[in-house]
mmCIF file of C-alpha atoms and ligand atoms in Angstrom:
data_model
loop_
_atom_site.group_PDB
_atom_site.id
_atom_site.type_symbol
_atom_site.label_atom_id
_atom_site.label_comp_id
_atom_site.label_asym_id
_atom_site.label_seq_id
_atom_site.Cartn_x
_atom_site.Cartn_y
_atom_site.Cartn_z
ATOM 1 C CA UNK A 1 14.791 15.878 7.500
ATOM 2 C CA UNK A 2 16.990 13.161 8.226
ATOM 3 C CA UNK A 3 16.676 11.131 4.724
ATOM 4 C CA UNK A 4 17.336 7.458 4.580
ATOM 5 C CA UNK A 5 16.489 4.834 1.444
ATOM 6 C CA UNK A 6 13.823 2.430 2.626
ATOM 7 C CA UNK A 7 15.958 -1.462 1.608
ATOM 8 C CA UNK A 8 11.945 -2.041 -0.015
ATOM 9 C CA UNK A 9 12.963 0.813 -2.805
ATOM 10 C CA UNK A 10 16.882 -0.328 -2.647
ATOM 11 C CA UNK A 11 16.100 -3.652 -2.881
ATOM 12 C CA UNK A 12 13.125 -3.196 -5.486
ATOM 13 C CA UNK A 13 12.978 -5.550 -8.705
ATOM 14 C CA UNK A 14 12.920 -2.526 -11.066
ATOM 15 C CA UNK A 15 16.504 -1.393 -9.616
ATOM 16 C CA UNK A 16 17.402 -5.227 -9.234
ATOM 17 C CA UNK A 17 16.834 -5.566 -13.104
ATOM 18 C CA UNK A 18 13.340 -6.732 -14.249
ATOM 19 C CA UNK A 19 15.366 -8.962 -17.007
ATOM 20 C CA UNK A 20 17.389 -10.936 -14.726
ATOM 21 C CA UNK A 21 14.173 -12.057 -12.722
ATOM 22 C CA UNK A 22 11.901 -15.133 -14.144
ATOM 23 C CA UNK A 23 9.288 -15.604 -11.852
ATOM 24 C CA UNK A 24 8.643 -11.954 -10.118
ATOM 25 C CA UNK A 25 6.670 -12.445 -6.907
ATOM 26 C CA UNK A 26 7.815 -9.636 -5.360
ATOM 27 C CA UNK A 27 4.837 -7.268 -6.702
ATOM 28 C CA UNK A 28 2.370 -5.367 -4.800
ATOM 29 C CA UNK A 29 0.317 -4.392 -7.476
ATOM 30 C CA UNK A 30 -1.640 -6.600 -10.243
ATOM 31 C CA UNK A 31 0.487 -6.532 -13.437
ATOM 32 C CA UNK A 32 1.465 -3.378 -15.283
ATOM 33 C CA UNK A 33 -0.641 -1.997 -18.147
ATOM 34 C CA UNK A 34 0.307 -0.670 -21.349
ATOM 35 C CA UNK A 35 -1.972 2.575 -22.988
ATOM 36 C CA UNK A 36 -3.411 0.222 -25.185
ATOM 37 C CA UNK A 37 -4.395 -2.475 -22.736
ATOM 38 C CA UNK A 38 -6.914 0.766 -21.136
ATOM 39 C CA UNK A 39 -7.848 1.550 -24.782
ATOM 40 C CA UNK A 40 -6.455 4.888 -24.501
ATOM 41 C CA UNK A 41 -5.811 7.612 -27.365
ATOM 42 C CA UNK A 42 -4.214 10.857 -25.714
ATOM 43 C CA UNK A 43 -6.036 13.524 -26.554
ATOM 44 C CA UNK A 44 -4.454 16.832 -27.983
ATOM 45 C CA UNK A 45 -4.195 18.380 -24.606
ATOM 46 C CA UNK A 46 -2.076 21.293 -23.515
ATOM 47 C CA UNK A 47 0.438 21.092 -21.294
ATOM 48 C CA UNK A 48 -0.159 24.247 -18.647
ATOM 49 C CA UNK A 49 0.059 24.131 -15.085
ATOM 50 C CA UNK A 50 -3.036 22.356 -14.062
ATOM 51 C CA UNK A 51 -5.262 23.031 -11.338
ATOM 52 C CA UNK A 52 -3.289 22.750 -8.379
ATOM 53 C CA UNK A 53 -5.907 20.615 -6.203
ATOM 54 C CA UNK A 54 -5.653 18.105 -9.508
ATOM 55 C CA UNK A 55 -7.832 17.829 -12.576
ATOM 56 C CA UNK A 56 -11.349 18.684 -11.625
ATOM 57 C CA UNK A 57 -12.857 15.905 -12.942
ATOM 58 C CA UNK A 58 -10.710 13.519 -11.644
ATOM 59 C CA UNK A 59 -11.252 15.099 -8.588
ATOM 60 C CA UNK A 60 -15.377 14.602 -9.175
ATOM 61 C CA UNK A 61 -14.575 10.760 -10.179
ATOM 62 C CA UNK A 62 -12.385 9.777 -7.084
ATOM 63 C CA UNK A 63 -15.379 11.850 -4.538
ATOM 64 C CA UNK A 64 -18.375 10.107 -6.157
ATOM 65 C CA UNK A 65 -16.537 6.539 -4.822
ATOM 66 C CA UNK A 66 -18.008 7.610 -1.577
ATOM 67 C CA UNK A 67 -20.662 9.400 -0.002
ATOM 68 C CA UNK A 68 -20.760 13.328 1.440
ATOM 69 C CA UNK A 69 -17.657 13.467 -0.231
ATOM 70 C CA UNK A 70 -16.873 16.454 -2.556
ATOM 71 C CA UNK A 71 -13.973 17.016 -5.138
ATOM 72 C CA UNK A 72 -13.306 19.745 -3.134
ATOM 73 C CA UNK A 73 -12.012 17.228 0.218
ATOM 74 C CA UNK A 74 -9.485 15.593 -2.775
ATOM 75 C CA UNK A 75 -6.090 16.244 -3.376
ATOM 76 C CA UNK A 76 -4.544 14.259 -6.098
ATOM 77 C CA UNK A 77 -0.772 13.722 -5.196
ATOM 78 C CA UNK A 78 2.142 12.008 -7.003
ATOM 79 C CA UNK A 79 1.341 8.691 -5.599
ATOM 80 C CA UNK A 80 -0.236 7.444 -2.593
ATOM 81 C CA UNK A 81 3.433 7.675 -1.729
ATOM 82 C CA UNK A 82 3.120 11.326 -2.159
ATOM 83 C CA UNK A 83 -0.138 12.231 -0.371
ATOM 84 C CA UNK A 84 1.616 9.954 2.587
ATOM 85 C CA UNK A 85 4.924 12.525 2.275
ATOM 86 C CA UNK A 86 2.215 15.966 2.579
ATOM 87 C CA UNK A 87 0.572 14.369 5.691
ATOM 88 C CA UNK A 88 3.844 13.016 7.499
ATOM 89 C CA UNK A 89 5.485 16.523 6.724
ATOM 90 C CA UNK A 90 2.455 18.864 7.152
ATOM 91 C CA UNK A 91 1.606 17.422 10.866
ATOM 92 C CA UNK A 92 4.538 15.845 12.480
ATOM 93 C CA UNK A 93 7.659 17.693 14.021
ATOM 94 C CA UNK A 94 10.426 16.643 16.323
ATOM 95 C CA UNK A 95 8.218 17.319 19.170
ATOM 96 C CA UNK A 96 4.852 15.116 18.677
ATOM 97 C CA UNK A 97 4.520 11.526 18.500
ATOM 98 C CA UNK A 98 2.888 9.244 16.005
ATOM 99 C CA UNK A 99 1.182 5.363 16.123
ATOM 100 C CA UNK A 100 1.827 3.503 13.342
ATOM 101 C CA UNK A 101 1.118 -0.151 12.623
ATOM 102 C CA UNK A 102 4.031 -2.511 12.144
ATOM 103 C CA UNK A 103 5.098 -3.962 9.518
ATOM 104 C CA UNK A 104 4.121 -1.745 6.935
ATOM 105 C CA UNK A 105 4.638 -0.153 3.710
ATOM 106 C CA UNK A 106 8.160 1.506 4.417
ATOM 107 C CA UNK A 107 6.672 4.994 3.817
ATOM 108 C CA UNK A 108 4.274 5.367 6.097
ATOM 109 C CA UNK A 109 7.485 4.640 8.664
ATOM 110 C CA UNK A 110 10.180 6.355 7.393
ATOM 111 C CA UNK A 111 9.648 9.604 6.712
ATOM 112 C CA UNK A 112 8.241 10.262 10.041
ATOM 113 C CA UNK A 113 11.659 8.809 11.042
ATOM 114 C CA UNK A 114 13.490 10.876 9.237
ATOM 115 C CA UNK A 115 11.237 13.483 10.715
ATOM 116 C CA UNK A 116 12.828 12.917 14.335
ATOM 117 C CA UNK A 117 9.359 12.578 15.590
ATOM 118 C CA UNK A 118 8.673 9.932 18.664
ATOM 119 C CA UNK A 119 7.257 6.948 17.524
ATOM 120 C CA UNK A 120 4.881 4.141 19.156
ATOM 121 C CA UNK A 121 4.963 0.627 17.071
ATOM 122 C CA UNK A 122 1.897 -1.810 16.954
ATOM 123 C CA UNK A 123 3.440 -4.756 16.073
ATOM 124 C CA UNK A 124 1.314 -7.405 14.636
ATOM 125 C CA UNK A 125 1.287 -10.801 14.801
ATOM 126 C CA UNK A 126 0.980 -14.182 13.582
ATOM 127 C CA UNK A 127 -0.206 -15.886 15.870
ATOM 128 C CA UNK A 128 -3.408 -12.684 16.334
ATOM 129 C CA UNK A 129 -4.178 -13.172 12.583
ATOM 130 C CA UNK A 130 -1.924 -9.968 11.992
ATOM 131 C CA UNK A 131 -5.122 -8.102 13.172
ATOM 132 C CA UNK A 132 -4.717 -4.927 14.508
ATOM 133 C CA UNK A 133 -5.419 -4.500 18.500
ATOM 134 C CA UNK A 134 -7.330 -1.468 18.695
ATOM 135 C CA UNK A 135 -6.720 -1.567 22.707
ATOM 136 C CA UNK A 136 -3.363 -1.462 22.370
ATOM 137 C CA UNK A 137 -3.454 1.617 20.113
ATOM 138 C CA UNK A 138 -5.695 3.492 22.394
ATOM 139 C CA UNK A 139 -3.226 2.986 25.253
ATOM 140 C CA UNK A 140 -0.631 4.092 23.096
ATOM 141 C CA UNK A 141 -2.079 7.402 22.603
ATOM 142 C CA UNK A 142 -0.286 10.559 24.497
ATOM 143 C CA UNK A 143 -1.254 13.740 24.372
ATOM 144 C CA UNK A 144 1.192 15.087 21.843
ATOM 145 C CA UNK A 145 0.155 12.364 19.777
ATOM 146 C CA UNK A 146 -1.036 13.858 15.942
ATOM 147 C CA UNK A 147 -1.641 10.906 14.168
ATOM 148 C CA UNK A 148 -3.169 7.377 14.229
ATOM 149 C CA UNK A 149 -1.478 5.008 11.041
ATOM 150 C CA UNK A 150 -3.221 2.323 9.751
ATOM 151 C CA UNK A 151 -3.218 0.636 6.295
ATOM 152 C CA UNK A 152 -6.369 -1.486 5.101
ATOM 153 C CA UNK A 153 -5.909 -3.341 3.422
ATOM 154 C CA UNK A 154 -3.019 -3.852 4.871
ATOM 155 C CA UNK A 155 0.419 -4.161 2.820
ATOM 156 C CA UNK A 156 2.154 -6.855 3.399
ATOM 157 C CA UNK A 157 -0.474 -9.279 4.981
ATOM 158 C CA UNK A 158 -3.366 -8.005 3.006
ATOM 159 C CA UNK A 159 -5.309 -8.350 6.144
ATOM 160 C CA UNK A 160 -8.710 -6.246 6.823
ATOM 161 C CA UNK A 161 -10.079 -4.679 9.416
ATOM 162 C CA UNK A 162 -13.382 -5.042 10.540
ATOM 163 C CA UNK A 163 -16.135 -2.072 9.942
ATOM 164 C CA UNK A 164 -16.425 -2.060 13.815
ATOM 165 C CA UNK A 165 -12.879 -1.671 14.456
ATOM 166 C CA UNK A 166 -12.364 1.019 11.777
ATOM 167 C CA UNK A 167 -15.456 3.066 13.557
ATOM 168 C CA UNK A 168 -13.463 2.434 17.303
ATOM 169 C CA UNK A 169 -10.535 4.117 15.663
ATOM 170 C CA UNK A 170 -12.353 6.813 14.215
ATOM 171 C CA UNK A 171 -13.902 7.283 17.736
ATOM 172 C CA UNK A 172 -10.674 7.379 19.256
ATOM 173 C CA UNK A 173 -8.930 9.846 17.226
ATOM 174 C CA UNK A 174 -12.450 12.442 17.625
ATOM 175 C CA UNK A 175 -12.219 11.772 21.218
ATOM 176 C CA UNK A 176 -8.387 12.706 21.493
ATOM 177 C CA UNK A 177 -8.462 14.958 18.816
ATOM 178 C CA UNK A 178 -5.829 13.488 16.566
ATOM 179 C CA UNK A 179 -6.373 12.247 13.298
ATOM 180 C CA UNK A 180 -6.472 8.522 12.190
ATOM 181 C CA UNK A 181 -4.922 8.348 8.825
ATOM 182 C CA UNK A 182 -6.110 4.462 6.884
ATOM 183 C CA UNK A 183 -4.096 4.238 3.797
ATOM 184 C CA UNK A 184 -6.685 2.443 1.534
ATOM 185 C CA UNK A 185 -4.055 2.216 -1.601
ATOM 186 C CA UNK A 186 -5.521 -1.102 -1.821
ATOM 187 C CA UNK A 187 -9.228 -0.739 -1.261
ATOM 188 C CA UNK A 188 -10.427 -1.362 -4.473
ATOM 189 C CA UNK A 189 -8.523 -5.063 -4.003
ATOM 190 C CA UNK A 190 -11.565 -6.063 -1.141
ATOM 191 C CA UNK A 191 -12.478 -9.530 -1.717
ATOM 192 C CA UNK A 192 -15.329 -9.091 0.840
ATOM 193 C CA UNK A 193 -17.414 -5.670 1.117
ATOM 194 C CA UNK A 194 -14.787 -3.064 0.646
ATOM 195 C CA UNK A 195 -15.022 -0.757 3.176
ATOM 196 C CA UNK A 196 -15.907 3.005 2.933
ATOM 197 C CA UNK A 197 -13.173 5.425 2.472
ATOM 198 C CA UNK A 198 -12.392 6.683 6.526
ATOM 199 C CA UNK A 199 -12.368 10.215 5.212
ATOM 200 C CA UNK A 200 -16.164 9.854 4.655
ATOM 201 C CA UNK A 201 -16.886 8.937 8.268
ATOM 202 C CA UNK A 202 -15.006 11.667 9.791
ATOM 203 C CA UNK A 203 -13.390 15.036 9.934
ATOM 204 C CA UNK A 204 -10.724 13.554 11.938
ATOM 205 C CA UNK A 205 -10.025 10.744 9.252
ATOM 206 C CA UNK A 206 -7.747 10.867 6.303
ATOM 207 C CA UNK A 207 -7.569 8.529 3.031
ATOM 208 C CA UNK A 208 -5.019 7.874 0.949
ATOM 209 C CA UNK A 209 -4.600 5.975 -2.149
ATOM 210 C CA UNK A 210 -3.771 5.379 -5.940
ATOM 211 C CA UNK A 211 -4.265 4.131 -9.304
ATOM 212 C CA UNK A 212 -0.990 1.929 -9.438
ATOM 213 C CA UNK A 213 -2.128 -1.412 -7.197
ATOM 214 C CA UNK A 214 -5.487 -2.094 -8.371
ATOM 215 C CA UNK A 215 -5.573 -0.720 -12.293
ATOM 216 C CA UNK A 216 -1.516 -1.393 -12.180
ATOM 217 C CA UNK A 217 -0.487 1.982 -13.486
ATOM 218 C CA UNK A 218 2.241 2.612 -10.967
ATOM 219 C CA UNK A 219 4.120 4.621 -13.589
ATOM 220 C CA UNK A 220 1.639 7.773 -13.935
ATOM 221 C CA UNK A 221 2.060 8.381 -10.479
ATOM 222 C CA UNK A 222 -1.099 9.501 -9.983
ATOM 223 C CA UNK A 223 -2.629 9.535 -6.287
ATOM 224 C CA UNK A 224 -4.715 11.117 -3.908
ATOM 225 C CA UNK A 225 -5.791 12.605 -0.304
ATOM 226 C CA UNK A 226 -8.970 12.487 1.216
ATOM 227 C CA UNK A 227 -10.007 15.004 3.919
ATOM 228 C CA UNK A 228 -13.222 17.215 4.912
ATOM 229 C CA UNK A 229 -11.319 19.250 6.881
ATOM 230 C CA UNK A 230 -11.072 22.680 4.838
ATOM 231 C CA UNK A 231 -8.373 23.954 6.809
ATOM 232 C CA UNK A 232 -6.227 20.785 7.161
ATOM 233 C CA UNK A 233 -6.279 21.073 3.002
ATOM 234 C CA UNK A 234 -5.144 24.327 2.310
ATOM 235 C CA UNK A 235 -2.021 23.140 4.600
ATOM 236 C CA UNK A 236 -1.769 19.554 2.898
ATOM 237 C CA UNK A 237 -2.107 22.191 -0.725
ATOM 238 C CA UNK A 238 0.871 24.571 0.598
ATOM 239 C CA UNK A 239 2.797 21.410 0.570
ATOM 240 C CA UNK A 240 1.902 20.301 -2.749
ATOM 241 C CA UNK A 241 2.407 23.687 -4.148
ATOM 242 C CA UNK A 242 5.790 23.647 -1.760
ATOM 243 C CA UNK A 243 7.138 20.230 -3.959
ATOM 244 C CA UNK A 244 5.522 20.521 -7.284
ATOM 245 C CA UNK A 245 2.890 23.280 -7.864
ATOM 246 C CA UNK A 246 0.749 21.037 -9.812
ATOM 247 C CA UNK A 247 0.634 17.692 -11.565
ATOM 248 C CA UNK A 248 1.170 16.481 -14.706
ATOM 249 C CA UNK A 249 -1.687 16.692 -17.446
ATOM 250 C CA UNK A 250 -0.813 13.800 -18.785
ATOM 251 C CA UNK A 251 -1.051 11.391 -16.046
ATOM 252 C CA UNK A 252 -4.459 13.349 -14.437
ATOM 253 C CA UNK A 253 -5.796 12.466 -18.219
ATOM 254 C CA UNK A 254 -4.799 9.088 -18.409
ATOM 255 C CA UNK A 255 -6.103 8.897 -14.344
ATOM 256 C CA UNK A 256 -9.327 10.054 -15.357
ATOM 257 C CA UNK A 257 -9.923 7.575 -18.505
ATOM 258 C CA UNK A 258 -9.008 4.788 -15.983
ATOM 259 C CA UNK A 259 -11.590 5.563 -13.887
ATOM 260 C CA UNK A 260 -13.845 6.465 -16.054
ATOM 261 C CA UNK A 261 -14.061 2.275 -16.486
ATOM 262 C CA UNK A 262 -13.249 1.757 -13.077
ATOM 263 C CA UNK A 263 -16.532 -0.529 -12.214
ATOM 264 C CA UNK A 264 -15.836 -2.786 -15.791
ATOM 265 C CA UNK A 265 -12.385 -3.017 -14.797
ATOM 266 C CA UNK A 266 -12.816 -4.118 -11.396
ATOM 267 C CA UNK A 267 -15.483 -6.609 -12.701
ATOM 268 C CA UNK A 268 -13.320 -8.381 -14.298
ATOM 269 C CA UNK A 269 -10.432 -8.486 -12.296
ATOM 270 C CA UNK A 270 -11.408 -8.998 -8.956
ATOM 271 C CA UNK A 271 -12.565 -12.876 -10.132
ATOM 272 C CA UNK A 272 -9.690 -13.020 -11.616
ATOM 273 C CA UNK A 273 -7.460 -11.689 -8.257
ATOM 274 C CA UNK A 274 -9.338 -14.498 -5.820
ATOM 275 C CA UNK A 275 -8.308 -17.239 -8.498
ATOM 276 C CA UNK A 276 -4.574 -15.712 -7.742
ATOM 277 C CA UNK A 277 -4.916 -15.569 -4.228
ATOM 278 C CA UNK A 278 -6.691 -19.528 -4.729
ATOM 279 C CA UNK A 279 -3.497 -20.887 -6.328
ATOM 280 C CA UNK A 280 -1.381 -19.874 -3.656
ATOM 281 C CA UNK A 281 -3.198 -20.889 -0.778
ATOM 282 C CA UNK A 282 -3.562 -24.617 -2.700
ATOM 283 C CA UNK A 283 -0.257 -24.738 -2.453
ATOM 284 C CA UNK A 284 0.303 -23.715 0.879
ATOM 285 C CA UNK A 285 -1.987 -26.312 1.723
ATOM 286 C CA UNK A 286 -0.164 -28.862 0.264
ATOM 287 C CA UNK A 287 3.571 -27.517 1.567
ATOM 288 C CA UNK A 288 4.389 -28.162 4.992
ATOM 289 C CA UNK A 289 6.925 -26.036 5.912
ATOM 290 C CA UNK A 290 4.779 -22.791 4.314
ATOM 291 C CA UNK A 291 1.872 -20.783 6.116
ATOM 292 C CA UNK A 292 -0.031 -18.004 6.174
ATOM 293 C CA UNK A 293 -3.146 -15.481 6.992
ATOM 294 C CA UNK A 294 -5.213 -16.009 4.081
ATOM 295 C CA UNK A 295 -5.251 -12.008 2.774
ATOM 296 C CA UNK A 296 -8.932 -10.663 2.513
ATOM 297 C CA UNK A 297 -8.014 -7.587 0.207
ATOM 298 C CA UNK A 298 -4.753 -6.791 -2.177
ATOM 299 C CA UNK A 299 -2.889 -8.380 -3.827
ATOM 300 C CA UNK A 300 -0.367 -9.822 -1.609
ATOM 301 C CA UNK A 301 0.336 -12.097 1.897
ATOM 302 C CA UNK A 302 2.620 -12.960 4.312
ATOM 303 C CA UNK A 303 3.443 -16.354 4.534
ATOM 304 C CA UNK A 304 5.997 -17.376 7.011
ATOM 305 C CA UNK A 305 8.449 -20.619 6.334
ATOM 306 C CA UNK A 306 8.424 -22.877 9.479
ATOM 307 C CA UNK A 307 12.124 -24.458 8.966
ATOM 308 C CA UNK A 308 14.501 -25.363 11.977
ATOM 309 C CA UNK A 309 16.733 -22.314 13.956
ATOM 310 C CA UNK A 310 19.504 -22.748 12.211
ATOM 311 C CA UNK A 311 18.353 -22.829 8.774
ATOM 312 C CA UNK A 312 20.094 -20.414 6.070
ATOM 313 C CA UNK A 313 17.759 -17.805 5.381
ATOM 314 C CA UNK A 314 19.791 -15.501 3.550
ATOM 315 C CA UNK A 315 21.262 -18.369 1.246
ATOM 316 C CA UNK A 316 17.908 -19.589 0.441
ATOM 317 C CA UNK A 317 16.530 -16.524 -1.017
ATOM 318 C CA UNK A 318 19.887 -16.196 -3.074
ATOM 319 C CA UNK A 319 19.131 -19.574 -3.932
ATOM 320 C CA UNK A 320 15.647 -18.848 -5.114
ATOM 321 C CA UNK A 321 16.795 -15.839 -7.151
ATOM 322 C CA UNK A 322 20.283 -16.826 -8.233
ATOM 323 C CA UNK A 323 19.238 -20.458 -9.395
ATOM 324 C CA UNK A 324 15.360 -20.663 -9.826
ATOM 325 C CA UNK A 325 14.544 -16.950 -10.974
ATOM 326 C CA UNK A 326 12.222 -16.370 -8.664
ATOM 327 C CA UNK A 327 12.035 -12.978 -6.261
ATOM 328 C CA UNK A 328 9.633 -12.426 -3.335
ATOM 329 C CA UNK A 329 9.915 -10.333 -0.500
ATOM 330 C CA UNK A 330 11.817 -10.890 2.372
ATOM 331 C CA UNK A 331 11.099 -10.075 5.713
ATOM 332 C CA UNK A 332 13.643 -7.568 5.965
ATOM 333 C CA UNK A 333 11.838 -5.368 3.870
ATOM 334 C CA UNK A 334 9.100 -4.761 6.608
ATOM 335 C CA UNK A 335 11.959 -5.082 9.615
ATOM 336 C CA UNK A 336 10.556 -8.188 10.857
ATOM 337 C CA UNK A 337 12.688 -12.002 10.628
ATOM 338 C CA UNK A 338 13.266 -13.490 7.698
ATOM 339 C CA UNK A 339 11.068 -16.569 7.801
ATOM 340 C CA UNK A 340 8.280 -14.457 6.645
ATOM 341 C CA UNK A 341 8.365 -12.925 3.082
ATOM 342 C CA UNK A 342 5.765 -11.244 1.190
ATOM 343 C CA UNK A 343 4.339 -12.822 -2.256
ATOM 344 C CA UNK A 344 2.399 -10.918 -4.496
ATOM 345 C CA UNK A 345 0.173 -13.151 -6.436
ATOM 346 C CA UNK A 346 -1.296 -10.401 -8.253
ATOM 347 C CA UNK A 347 1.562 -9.424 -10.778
ATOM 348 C CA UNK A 348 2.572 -12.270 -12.465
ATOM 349 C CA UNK A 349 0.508 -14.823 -14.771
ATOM 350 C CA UNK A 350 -1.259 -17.535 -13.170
ATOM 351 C CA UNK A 351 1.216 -19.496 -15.073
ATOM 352 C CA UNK A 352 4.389 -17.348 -13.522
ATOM 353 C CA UNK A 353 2.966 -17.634 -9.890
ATOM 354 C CA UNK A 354 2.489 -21.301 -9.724
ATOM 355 C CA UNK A 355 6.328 -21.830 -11.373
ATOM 356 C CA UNK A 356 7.814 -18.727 -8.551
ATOM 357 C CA UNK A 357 5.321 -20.954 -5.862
ATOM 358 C CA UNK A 358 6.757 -24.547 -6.919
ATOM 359 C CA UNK A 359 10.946 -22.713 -7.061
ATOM 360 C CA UNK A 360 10.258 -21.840 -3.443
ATOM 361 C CA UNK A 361 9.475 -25.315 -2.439
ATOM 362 C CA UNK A 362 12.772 -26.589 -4.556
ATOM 363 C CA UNK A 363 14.842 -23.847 -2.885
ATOM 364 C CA UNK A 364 13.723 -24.527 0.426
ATOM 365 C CA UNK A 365 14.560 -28.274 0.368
ATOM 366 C CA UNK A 366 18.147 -27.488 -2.264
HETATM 367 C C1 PLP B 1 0.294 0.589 1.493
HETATM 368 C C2 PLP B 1 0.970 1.377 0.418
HETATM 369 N N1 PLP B 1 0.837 2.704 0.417
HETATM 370 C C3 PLP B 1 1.408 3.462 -0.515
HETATM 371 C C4 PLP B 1 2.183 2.908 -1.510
HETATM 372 C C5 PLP B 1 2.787 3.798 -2.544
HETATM 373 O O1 PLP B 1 2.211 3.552 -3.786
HETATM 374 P P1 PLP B 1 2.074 4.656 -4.930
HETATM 375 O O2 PLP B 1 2.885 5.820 -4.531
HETATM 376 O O3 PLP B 1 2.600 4.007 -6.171
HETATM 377 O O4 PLP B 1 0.629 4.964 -5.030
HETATM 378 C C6 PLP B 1 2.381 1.535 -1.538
HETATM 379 C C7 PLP B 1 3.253 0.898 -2.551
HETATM 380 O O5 PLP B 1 3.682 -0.228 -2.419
HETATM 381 C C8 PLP B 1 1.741 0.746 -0.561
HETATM 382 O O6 PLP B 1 1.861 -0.567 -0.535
#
């Protein structure tokens, strides 16, 4: 493995200094909770090696999201960023190829770099809505081809795919034999029907995803697998086993009171995430040089600033950080141009978002 640090994780606010940013809009998740803010007591619970598939329970509370799914087709995994590290290491090698949507959430790019394996990019665009082209992944496909990438909703656009288009992709990777993996870390962020998790529909489909976007718990690291493919499992376990033997009880119990109060929890802040997501596209609608694809799930977009060829990019988002306090994501995190950026609307108070929102219009006319 030929290891690399994604700029995303380099350039993250956390390692930046959370203290010496005012208006954070670089977020992909709604805002952090405390223990108390989930009403949670720990229990006296004792700290063994737990079962290595993850908590039972927790297992029984992420399967019952969906139907014909079983606690026995999850693996709960440090992160959605770790069940994306088992699948990436578990069924690529130097010799097959992979098709992966582009941009994306560095992960689910750069360890199968730093695998060596060949790589086909669908880039999306703009102009297309940043939908993805399911034509142009099918003629992508080769024969040593393992795995079909998607992410839905998608990180950083927050676009969605339609339920037809996820069903064409699960028919492609069952007719090629491949699998299609759909990270769904943001799933529960659906503004419209959410759709079911891909692992559900097929044998040949994995899910990922994780507590830390939509119930903002980033720091249990606490996230999961989906597939119903018994064999593919005990290989995606070895590799578990392989990193960490188990997980920690700790986080599985705090995992498990969270979604135990996963419907109230969502009730109340999904209303609250389409106000967010309201605020920004009000004032895109009001700032000329500003546009986007108006994101159907998560918690963050895309927008791209429309300024002349020569304009200083790199000096106004030092502007916007050095002098107005305010940090969003630039394209560079997501290797595409630097008139796009990613804002996450999701993290900061409606009161944060519309200062960070009215600092970029200052810094782009400073
Ligand atoms: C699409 C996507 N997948 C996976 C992750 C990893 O999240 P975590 O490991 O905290 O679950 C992220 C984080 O930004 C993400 O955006």
């Amino acid at each position: 493995m030929n290891y690399a640090r994604m700029v995303i994780e380099k350039e993250a606010p956390e390692e930046y200094g959370y203290d010496r940013i005012r208006y954070n809009l670089s977020e992909s998740s709604i805002a952090d909770q405390k223990l108390s803010d989930i009403g949670l007591k720990l229990p006296d619970l004792t700290l063994f090696y737990g079962e290595h598939r993850g908590d039972r329970s927790l297992r029984e509370l992420i399967a019952a999201q969906d139907k014909d799914l079983s606690s026995d087709d999850v693996l709960v995994t440090a992160g959605a960023a770790g069940a994306l590290f088992i699948i990436a290491t578990s069924l690529l090698s130097e010799r097959d190829h992979l098709v992966v949507v582009r941009p994306n959430y560095a992960t689910n790019i750069e360890t199968p770099k730093a695998i060596g394996c060949t790589i086909s990019y669908i880039d999306l665009a703009f102009e297309s809505g940043f939908a993805v082209d399911v034509e142009r992944i099918a003629a992508a496909l080769r024969p040593e081809t393992r795995y079909i990438s998607v992410t839905c909703p998608h990180n950083p656009t927050g676009t969605m795919m339609s339920r037809a288009d996820l069903d064409r992709l699960i028919a492609l990777a069952e007719r090629h034999g491949c699998y299609l993996l759909v990270d769904e870390t943001y799933r529960d962020l659906s503004y419209g029907t959410r759709l079911p998790a891909a692992a559900s529909l097929s044998k040949r489909a994995i899910s990922v995803s994780s507590l830390s976007k939509a119930f903002g718990i980033p720091g249990i690291r606490i996230g999961w697998l989906i597939t119903r493919d018994a064999e593919l499992q005990e290989r995606f376990l070895a590799a578990k086993e392989q990193i960490g033997i188990c997980g920690s009880v700790i986080d599985e119990a705090i995992a498990r009171t969270m979604l135990e109060q996963r419907d109230a929890f969502l009730g109340r802040l999904l209303p609250e995430m389409a106000a967010r997501r309201t605020i920004v596209q009000d004032w895109i609608d009001g700032e000329p040089l500003v546009d986007w694809v108006k994101p159907s799930g998560g918690v963050v977009g895309f927008p791209r600033i429309d300024v002349v060829p020569d304009f200083d990019l790199d000096g106004f988002y030092v502007r916007l950080l050095e002098k107005h306090g305010t940090y969003v994501g630039p394209g560079h995190w997501f290797e595409m141009p630097k008139n796009f950026f990613r804002v996450g609307f999701g993290w900061p108070t409606a009161d944060e978002l519309r200062g960070g929102l009215a600092a970029i219009s200052t810094a782009l006319r400073d």
